[in-house]
Amino acid sequence: MERKDFETWLDNISVTFLSLTDLQKNETLDHLISLSGAVQLRHLSNNLETLLKRDFLKLLPLELSFYLLKWLDPQTLLTCCLVSKQWNKVISACTEVWQTACKNLGWQIDDSVQDALHWKKVYLKAILRMKQLENHEAFETSSLIGHSARVYALYYRDGLLCTVFSVDYSDELDILVSGSADFAVKVWALSAGTCLNTLTGHTEWVTKVVLQKCKVKSLLHSPGDYILLSADKYEIKIWPIGREINCKCLKTLSVSEDRSICLQPRLHFDGKYIVCSSALGLYQWDFASYDILRVIKTPEVANLALLGFGDVFALLFDNHYLYIMDLRTESLISRWPLPEYRKSKRGSSFLAGEASWLNGLDGHNDTGLVFATSMPDHSIHLVLWKEQG
């Protein structure tokens, strides 16, 4: 049969074949196979696997492809990207898939960025950083040298590391607050340097003071009010702050009436939640109601002290390691060795650095200072984020 006649015959029989039912198509194929010789059967055997393959991702509408891709885990998707340029293009364009993958890793997501390729790159960077944390390789160490005597107090804010005792301040109020060993908290006029108020009521050294705007409403305060928290060995006191001379304590919090249970000398307050640590675990209070929201037990490691607390991660430490806890699972996901040092009972010789990453990494906030502590040789030991090459 001539080529032209064969093509006409093939077109006609194809139209007829497509009009058959599935059962009729199967019977037709069976009959054709029975009529085939060795050459045709060998051809069918060699090419059957290729003939059965269908590029469903190319055939489906883009919206349906995206829906199916959501059921695959990110690592499988990365493997699928290697199938072809078309697959890589479609998979890389699925913004929601990569955003979700980043969120599951504890990454902050800016929903206004809709560039799908951007989120795939963010995921690749995120998975690398999380593997570094898992393998205890995310940090590096350094030292500051220059003091002629032991540094007993450190303070960090806005990129500056200072050697002072427990203080906090507000430029808006022109106020500085300080805690001391005489069981008192003092409120100072920042510009004039004069003492505006002395707050009494503590029965132990005041190891931490935090000055922060309130973000929730209760019977005792409103959003926007400045609140001062002061902590000693057993209690946390809450004060309304301003220029009032007769400032009275709003509330006193504790984790136990048992005086053998001590608070660790660190305190977190962001205007919505208060968090501190003790031998009983991490305690989180709701600032609107003063109710305890949860107690996070840490049985794996005893006597963990709190350094920082966020929406996703917490930074903790003991005498030997710095730890990162995933607050979604309440499990320790990374650690970093610390040198031999004496942990100050008043908590002034160690501190956390940049803290925005505790609310979720974003590929930019995993830089700079993580932790600092003073050393017996008068130096300051630093733990820093390791740069990703």
mmCIF file of N, CA and C in Angstrom, residues 78 102 105 107 118-132 361-367 386-389:
data_model
loop_
_atom_site.group_PDB
_atom_site.id
_atom_site.type_symbol
_atom_site.label_atom_id
_atom_site.label_comp_id
_atom_site.label_asym_id
_atom_site.label_seq_id
_atom_site.Cartn_x
_atom_site.Cartn_y
_atom_site.Cartn_z
ATOM 1 N N LEU A 78 10.680 18.263 44.726
ATOM 2 C CA LEU A 78 12.001 18.616 44.212
ATOM 3 C C LEU A 78 12.520 17.534 43.268
ATOM 4 N N CYS A 102 7.296 26.174 53.608
ATOM 5 C CA CYS A 102 8.088 27.092 54.440
ATOM 6 C C CYS A 102 7.452 27.271 55.815
ATOM 7 N N LEU A 105 8.119 24.549 58.217
ATOM 8 C CA LEU A 105 9.481 24.576 58.765
ATOM 9 C C LEU A 105 9.654 25.657 59.824
ATOM 10 N N TRP A 107 8.914 28.990 59.154
ATOM 11 C CA TRP A 107 9.360 30.187 58.433
ATOM 12 C C TRP A 107 8.255 31.227 58.396
ATOM 13 N N HIS A 118 10.264 32.623 43.865
ATOM 14 C CA HIS A 118 10.844 33.183 45.088
ATOM 15 C C HIS A 118 10.640 32.234 46.260
ATOM 16 N N TRP A 119 9.421 31.662 46.393
ATOM 17 C CA TRP A 119 9.124 30.808 47.543
ATOM 18 C C TRP A 119 9.806 29.454 47.435
ATOM 19 N N LYS A 120 10.022 28.995 46.220
ATOM 20 C CA LYS A 120 10.788 27.761 46.065
ATOM 21 C C LYS A 120 12.228 27.988 46.530
ATOM 22 N N LYS A 121 12.801 29.124 46.176
ATOM 23 C CA LYS A 121 14.163 29.448 46.618
ATOM 24 C C LYS A 121 14.217 29.618 48.132
ATOM 25 N N VAL A 122 13.174 30.250 48.702
ATOM 26 C CA VAL A 122 13.114 30.412 50.156
ATOM 27 C C VAL A 122 13.071 29.051 50.834
ATOM 28 N N TYR A 123 12.280 28.127 50.266
ATOM 29 C CA TYR A 123 12.207 26.788 50.851
ATOM 30 C C TYR A 123 13.568 26.101 50.832
ATOM 31 N N LEU A 124 14.275 26.200 49.717
ATOM 32 C CA LEU A 124 15.596 25.567 49.622
ATOM 33 C C LEU A 124 16.551 26.145 50.662
ATOM 34 N N LYS A 125 16.456 27.463 50.889
ATOM 35 C CA LYS A 125 17.282 28.086 51.912
ATOM 36 C C LYS A 125 16.836 27.667 53.304
ATOM 37 N N ALA A 126 15.515 27.560 53.489
ATOM 38 C CA ALA A 126 14.963 27.183 54.789
ATOM 39 C C ALA A 126 15.354 25.759 55.168
ATOM 40 N N ILE A 127 15.252 24.835 54.220
ATOM 41 C CA ILE A 127 15.560 23.435 54.524
ATOM 42 C C ILE A 127 17.029 23.277 54.857
ATOM 43 N N LEU A 128 17.889 24.091 54.220
ATOM 44 C CA LEU A 128 19.315 24.047 54.531
ATOM 45 C C LEU A 128 19.567 24.521 55.952
ATOM 46 N N ARG A 129 18.907 25.632 56.340
ATOM 47 C CA ARG A 129 19.115 26.169 57.700
ATOM 48 C C ARG A 129 18.575 25.206 58.747
ATOM 49 N N MET A 130 17.419 24.590 58.496
ATOM 50 C CA MET A 130 16.858 23.659 59.467
ATOM 51 C C MET A 130 17.702 22.399 59.591
ATOM 52 N N LYS A 131 18.327 21.959 58.499
ATOM 53 C CA LYS A 131 19.235 20.813 58.586
ATOM 54 C C LYS A 131 20.476 21.184 59.389
ATOM 55 N N GLN A 132 20.932 22.428 59.246
ATOM 56 C CA GLN A 132 22.065 22.885 60.055
ATOM 57 C C GLN A 132 21.698 22.874 61.534
ATOM 58 N N LEU A 361 11.722 32.031 61.329
ATOM 59 C CA LEU A 361 12.807 32.461 60.461
ATOM 60 C C LEU A 361 12.252 32.973 59.144
ATOM 61 N N ASP A 362 12.986 33.883 58.497
ATOM 62 C CA ASP A 362 12.515 34.396 57.209
ATOM 63 C C ASP A 362 13.624 34.482 56.166
ATOM 64 N N GLY A 363 14.779 33.911 56.481
ATOM 65 C CA GLY A 363 15.891 33.957 55.542
ATOM 66 C C GLY A 363 16.745 35.194 55.669
ATOM 67 N N HIS A 364 16.295 36.156 56.499
ATOM 68 C CA HIS A 364 17.064 37.390 56.710
ATOM 69 C C HIS A 364 17.390 37.606 58.187
ATOM 70 N N ASN A 365 16.518 37.112 59.080
ATOM 71 C CA ASN A 365 16.738 37.370 60.502
ATOM 72 C C ASN A 365 17.623 36.319 61.176
ATOM 73 N N ASP A 366 18.114 35.334 60.419
ATOM 74 C CA ASP A 366 19.049 34.370 60.993
ATOM 75 C C ASP A 366 20.491 34.848 60.787
ATOM 76 N N THR A 367 20.770 36.027 61.327
ATOM 77 C CA THR A 367 22.106 36.616 61.265
ATOM 78 C C THR A 367 22.402 37.286 62.607
ATOM 79 N N LYS A 386 25.739 31.259 61.811
ATOM 80 C CA LYS A 386 26.709 30.999 60.748
ATOM 81 C C LYS A 386 26.101 31.425 59.416
ATOM 82 N N GLU A 387 26.865 32.190 58.641
ATOM 83 C CA GLU A 387 26.370 32.645 57.354
ATOM 84 C C GLU A 387 26.223 31.474 56.396
ATOM 85 N N GLN A 388 25.149 31.501 55.604
ATOM 86 C CA GLN A 388 24.948 30.465 54.598
ATOM 87 C C GLN A 388 25.629 30.872 53.309
ATOM 88 N N GLY A 389 26.510 30.014 52.826
ATOM 89 C CA GLY A 389 27.236 30.329 51.609
ATOM 90 C C GLY A 389 26.395 30.055 50.386
#
